[in-house]
PDB file of C-alpha atoms in Angstrom:
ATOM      1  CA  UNK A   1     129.444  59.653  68.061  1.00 77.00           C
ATOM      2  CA  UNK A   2     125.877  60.028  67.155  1.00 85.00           C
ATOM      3  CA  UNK A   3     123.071  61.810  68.592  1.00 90.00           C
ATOM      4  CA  UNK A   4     119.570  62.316  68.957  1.00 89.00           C
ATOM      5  CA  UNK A   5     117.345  65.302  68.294  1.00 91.00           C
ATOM      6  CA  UNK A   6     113.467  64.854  68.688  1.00 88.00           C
ATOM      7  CA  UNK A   7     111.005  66.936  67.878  1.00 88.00           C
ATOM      8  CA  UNK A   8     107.994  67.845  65.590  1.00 88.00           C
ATOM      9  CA  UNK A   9     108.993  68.539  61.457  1.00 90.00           C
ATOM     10  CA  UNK A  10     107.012  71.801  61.025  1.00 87.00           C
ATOM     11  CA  UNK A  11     108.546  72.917  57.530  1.00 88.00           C
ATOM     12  CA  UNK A  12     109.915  71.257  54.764  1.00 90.00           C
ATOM     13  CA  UNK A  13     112.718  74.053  53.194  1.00 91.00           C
ATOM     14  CA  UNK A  14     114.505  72.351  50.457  1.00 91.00           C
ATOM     15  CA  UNK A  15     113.603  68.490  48.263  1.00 86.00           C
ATOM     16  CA  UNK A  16     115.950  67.719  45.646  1.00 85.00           C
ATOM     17  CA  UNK A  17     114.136  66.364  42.897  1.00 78.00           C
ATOM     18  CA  UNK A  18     116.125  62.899  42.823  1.00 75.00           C
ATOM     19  CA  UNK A  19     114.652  62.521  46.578  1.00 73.00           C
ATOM     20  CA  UNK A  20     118.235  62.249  48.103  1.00 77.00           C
ATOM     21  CA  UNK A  21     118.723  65.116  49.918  1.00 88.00           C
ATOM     22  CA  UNK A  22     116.332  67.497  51.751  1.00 90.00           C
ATOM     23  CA  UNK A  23     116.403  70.538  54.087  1.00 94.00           C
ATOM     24  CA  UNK A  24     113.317  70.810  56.478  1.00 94.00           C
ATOM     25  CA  UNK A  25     112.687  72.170  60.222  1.00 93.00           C
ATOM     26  CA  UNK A  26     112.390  70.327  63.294  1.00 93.00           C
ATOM     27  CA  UNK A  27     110.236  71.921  66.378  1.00 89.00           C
ATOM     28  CA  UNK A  28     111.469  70.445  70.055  1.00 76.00           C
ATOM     29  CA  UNK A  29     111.230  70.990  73.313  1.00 62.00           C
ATOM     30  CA  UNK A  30     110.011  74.937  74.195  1.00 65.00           C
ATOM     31  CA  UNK A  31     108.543  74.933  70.012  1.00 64.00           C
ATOM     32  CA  UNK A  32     112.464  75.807  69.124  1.00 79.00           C
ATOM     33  CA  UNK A  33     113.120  74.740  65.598  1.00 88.00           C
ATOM     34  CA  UNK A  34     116.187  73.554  64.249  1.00 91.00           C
ATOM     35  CA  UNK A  35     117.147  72.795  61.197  1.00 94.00           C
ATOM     36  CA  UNK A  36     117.618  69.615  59.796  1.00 95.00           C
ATOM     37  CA  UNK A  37     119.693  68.157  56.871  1.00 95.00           C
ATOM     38  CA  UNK A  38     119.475  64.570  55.591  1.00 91.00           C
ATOM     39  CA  UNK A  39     120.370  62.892  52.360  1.00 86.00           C
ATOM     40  CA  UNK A  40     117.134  61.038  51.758  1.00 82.00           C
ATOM     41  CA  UNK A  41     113.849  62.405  50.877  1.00 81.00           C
ATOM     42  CA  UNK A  42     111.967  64.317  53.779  1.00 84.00           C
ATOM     43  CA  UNK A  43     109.681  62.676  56.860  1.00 85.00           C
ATOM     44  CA  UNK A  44     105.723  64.577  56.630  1.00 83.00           C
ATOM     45  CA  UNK A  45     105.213  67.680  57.493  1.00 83.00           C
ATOM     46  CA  UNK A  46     103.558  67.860  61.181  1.00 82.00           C
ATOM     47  CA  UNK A  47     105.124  64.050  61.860  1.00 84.00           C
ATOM     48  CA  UNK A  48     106.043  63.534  64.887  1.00 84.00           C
ATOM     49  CA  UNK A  49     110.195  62.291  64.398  1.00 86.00           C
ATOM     50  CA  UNK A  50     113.264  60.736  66.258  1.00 87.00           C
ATOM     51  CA  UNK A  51     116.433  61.436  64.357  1.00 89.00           C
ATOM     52  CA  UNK A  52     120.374  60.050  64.852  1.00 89.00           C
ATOM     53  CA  UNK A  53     123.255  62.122  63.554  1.00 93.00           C
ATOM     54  CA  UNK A  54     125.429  64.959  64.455  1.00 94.00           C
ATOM     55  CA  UNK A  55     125.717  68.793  65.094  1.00 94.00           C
ATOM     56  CA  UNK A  56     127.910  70.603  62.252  1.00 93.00           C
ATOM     57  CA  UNK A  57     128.862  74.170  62.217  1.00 92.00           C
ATOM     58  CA  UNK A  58     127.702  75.329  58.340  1.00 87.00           C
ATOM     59  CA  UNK A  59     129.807  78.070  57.110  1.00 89.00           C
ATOM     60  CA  UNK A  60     126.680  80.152  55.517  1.00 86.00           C
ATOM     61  CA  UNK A  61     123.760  78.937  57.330  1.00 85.00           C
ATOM     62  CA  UNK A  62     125.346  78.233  60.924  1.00 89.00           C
ATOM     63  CA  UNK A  63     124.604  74.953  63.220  1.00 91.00           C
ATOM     64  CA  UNK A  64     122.225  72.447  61.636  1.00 94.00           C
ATOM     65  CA  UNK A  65     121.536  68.770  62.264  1.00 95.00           C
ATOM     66  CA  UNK A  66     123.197  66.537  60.249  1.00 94.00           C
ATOM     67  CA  UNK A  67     120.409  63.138  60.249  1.00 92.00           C
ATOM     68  CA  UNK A  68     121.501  59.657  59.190  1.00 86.00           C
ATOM     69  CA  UNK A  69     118.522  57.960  59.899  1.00 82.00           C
ATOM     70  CA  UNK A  70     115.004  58.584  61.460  1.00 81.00           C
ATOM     71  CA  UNK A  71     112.135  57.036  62.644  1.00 79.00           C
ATOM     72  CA  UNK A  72     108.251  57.974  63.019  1.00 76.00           C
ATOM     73  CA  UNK A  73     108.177  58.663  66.610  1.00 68.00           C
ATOM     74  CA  UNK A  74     104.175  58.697  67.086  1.00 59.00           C
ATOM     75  CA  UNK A  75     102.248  59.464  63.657  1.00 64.00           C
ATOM     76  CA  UNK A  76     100.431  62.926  63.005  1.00 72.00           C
ATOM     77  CA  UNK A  77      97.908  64.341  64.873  1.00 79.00           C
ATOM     78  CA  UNK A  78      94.612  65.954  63.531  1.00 86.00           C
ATOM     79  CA  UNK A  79      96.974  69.406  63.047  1.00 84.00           C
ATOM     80  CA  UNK A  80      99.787  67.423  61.670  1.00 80.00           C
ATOM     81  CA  UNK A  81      97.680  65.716  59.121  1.00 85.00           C
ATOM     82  CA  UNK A  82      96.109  68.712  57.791  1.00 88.00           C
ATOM     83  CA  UNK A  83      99.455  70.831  57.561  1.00 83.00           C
ATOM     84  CA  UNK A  84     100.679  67.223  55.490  1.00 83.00           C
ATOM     85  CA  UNK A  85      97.990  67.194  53.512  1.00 88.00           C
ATOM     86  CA  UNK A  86      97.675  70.924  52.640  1.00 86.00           C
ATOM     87  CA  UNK A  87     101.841  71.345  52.404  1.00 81.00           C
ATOM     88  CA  UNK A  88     101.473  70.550  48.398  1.00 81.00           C
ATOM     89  CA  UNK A  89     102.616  66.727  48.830  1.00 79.00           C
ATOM     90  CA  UNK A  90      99.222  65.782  47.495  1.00 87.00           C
ATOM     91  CA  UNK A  91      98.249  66.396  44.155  1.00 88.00           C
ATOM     92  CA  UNK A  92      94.891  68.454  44.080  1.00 88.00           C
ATOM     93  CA  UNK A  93      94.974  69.149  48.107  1.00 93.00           C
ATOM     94  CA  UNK A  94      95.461  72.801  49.139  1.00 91.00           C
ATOM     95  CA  UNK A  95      95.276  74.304  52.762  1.00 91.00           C
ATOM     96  CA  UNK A  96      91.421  75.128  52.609  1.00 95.00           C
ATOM     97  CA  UNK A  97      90.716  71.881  51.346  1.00 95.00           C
ATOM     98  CA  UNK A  98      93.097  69.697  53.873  1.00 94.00           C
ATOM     99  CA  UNK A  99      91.382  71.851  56.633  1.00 95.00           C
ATOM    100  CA  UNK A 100      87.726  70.155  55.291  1.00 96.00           C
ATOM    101  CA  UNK A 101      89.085  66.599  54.909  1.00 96.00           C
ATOM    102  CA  UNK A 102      90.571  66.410  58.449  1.00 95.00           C
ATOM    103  CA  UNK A 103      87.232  68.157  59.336  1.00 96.00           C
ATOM    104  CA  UNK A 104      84.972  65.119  58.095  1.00 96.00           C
ATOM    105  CA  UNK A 105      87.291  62.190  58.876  1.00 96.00           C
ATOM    106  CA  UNK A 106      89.515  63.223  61.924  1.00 93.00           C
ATOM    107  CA  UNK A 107      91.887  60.826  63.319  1.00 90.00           C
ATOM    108  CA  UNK A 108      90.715  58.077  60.303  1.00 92.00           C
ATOM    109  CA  UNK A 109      91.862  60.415  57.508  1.00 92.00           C
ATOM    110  CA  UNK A 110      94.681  58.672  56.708  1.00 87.00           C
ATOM    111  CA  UNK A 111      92.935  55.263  56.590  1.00 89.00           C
ATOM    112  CA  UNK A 112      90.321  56.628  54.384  1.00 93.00           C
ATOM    113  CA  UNK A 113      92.955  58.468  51.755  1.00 91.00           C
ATOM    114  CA  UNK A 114      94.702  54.704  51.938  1.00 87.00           C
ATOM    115  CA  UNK A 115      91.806  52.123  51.735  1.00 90.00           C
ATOM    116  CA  UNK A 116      88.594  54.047  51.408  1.00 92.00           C
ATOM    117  CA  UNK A 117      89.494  56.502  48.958  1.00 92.00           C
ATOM    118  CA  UNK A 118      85.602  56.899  47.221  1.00 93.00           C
ATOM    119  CA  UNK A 119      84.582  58.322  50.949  1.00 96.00           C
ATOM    120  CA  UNK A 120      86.977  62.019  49.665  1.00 96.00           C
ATOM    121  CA  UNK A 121      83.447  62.413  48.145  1.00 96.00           C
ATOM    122  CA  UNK A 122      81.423  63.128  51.351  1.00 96.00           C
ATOM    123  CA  UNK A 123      83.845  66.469  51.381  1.00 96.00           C
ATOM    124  CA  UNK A 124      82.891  69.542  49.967  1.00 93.00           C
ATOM    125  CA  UNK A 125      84.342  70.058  46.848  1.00 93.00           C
ATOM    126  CA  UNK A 126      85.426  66.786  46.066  1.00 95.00           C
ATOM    127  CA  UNK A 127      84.195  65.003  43.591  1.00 95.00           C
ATOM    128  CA  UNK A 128      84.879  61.061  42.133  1.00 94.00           C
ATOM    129  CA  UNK A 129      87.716  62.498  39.557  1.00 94.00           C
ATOM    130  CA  UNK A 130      89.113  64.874  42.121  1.00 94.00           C
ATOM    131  CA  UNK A 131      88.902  61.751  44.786  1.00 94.00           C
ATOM    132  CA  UNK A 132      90.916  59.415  42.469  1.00 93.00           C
ATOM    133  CA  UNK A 133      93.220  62.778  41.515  1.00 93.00           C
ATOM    134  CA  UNK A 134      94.105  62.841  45.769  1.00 94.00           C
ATOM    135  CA  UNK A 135      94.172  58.988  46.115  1.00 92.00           C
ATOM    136  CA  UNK A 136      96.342  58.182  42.909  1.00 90.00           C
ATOM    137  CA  UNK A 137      99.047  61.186  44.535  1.00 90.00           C
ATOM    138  CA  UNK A 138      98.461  59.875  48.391  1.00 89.00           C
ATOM    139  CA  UNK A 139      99.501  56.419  47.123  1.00 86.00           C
ATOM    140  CA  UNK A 140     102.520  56.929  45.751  1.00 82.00           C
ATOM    141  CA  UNK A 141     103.510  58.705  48.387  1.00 82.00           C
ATOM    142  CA  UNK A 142     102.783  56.529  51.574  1.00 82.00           C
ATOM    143  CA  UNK A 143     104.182  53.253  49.058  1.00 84.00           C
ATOM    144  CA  UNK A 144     107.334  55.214  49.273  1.00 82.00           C
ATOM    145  CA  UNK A 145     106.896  56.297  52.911  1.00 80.00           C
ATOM    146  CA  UNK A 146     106.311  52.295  53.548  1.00 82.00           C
ATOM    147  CA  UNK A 147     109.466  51.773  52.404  1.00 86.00           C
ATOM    148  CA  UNK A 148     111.282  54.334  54.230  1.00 81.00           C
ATOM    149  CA  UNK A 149     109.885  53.115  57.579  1.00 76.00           C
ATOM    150  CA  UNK A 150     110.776  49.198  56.641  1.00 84.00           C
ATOM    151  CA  UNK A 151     114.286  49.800  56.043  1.00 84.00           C
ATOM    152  CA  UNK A 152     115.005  52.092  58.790  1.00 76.00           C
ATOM    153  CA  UNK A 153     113.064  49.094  60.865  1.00 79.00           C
ATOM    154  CA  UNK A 154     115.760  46.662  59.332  1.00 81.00           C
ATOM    155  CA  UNK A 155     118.921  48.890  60.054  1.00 76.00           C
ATOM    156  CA  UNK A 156     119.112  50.234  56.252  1.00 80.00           C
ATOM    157  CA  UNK A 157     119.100  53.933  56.138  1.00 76.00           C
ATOM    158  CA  UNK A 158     115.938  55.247  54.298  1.00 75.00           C
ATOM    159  CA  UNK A 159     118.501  57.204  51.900  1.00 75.00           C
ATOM    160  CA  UNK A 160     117.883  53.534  49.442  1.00 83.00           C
ATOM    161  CA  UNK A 161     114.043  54.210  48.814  1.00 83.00           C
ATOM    162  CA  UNK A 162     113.565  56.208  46.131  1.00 82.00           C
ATOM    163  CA  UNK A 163     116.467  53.502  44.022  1.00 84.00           C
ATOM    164  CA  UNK A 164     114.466  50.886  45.474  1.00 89.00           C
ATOM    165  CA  UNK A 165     111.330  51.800  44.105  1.00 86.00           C
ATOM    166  CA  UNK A 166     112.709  52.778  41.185  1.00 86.00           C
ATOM    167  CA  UNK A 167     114.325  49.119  40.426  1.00 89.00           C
ATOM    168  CA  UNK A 168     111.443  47.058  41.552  1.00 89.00           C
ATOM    169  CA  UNK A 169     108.356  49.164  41.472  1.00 84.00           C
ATOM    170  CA  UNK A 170     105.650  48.858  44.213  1.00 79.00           C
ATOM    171  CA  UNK A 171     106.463  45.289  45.192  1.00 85.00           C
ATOM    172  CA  UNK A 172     109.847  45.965  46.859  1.00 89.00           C
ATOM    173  CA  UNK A 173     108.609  45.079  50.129  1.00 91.00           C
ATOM    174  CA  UNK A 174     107.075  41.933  49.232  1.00 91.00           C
ATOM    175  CA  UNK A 175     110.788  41.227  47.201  1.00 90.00           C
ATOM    176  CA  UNK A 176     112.744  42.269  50.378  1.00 91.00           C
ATOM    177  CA  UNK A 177     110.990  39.806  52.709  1.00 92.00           C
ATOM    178  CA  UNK A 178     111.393  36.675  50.244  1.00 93.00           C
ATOM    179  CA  UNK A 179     114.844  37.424  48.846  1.00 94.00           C
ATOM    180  CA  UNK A 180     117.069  40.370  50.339  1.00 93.00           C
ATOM    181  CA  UNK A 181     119.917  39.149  48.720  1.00 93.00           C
ATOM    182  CA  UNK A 182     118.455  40.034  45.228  1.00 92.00           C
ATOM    183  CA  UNK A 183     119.846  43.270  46.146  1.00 90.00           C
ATOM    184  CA  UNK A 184     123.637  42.324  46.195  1.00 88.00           C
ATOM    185  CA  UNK A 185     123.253  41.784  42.636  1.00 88.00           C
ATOM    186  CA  UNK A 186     120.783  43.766  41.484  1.00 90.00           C
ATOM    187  CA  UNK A 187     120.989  46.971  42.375  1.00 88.00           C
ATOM    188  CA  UNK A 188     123.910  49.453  41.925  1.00 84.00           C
ATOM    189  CA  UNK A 189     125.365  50.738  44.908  1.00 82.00           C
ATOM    190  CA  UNK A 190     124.287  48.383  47.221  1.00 85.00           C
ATOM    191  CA  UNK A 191     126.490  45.646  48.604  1.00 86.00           C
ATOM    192  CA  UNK A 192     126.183  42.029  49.973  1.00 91.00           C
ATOM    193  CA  UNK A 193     126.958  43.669  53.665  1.00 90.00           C
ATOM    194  CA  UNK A 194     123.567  45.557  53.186  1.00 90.00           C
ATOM    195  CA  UNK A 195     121.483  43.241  51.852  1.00 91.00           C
ATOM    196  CA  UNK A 196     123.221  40.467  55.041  1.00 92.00           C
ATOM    197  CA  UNK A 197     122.207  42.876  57.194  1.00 89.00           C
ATOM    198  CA  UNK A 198     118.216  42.699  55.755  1.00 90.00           C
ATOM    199  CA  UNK A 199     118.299  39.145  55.856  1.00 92.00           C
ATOM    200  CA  UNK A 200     119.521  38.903  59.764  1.00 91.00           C
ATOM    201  CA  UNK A 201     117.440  41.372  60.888  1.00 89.00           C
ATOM    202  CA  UNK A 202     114.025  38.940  59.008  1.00 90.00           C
ATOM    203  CA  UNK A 203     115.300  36.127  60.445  1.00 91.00           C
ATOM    204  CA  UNK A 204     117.181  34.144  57.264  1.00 93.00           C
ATOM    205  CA  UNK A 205     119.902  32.028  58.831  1.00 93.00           C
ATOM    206  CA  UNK A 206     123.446  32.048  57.824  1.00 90.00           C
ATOM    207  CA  UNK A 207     123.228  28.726  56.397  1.00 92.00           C
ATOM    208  CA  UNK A 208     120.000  29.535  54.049  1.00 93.00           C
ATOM    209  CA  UNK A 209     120.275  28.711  50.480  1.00 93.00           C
ATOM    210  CA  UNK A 210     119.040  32.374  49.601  1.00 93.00           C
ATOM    211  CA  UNK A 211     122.195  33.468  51.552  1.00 93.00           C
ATOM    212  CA  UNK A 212     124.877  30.956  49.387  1.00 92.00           C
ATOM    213  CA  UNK A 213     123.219  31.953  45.843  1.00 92.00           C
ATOM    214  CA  UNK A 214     123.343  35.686  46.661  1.00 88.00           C
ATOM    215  CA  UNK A 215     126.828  35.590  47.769  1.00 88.00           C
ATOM    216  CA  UNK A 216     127.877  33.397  44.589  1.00 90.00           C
ATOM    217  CA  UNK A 217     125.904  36.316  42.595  1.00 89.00           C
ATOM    218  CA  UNK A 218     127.712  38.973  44.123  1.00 87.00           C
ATOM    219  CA  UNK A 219     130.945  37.668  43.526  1.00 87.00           C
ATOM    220  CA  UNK A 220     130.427  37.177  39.928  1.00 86.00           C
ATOM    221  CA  UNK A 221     128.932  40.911  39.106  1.00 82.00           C
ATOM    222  CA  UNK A 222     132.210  42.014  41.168  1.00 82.00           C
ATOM    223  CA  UNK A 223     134.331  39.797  39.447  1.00 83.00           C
ATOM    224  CA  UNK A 224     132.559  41.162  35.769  1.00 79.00           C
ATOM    225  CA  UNK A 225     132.411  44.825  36.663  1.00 74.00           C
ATOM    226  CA  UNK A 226     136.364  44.809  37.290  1.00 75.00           C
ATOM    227  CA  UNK A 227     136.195  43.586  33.550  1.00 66.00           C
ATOM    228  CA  UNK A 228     137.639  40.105  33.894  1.00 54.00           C
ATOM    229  CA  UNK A 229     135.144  37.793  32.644  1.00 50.00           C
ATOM    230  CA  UNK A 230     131.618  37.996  30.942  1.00 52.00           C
ATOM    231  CA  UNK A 231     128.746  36.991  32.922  1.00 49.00           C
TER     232      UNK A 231
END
């Protein structure tokens, strides 16, 4: 049976460098932390999270959470965004210098490092190659954070992301919404149950044409992986 653990992530302890599994630290009710493991690359430092899973007993490093999914519970606050920003996520961003952003933008810091990126200028210290240095890193990171969110949204754990991006670049999203089925057939590892489950939760009927042809494609790339016929 699953369960719920809310809380603050206040440190991020281990990142694999494939992005599917992590270690970080949770902070809940009374500031106690708790650690937290989850096969997926890690929510931001200082986000405020909502996590499903299960309490296990590890042999070496005692009782840890064991997350399956999790969702953004209410953003980052002004303290949260500057620990993000000056945790090393962002290429070029220190502590001193994610203390001075947060400083000149506040609560719009985000919205400025995502759509108003030639503003990083106004902050000491920054200049028009260090501001593209920051907004180039920021990007890739909140595409993939996008993407995270969208499938947990849709009932797909996160843990798919980083293959995701990896297959179909930045327009993923974009992909998902006109044709989940593309994934059935497509991508390794993922199945025509996931990719159903996408569709219903967009709103593609049973009956849709997408639905027919994906199924059809599935079949076949079954049918040639088990090494009976050429397709």
């Amino acid at each position: 049976m699953r369960e719920r653990l809310e809380g603050v992530v206040d440190a991020i302890i281990f990142q694999s460098g494939d992005n599917n599994f992590c270690v970080f630290k949770v902070a809940g009710a009374g500031n106690s932390s708790v650690s937290v493991v989850m096969n997926s690359m890690p929510p931001l430092l200082g986000e405020e999270i909502s996590l499903e899973g299960q309490w296990v007993e590890h042999a070496r490093f005692g009782r840890q959470f064991k997350a399956v999914s999790f969702k953004s519970a209410a953003g980052l606050s002004l303290g949260g965004m500057e620990r993000f920003l000056g945790s090393g996520a962002i290429k070029g961003v220190g502590r001193a210098m994610a203390a001075r952003i947060v400083a000149c933008f506040g609560p719009d810091t985000l919205r400025v490092l995502s759509e108003k990126p030639s503003r990083l200028t106004e902050v000491s210290g920054i200049g028009a190659k260090k501001a593209n240095t920051i907004s180039a890193s920021y990007g890739e990171l909140a595409e993939i954070r996008e993407l995270m969110l969208f499938l947990e949204e849709n009932g797909i754990s996160a843990n798919y992301a980083p293959k995701l991006q990896k297959v179909y670049g930045g327009a993923v999203i974009e992909l998902l919404k006109s044709n989940p089925y593309r994934l059935a057939y497509e991508v390794e590892g993922i199945g025509f149950k996931i990719a159903d489950r996408i569709a219903g939760s967009l709103g593609i009927a049973c009956n849709d044409r997408r639905r027919i042809n994906g199924g059809i494609e599935f079949a076949l790339r079954q049918i040639a992986q088990a090494g009976h016929v050429c397709v």
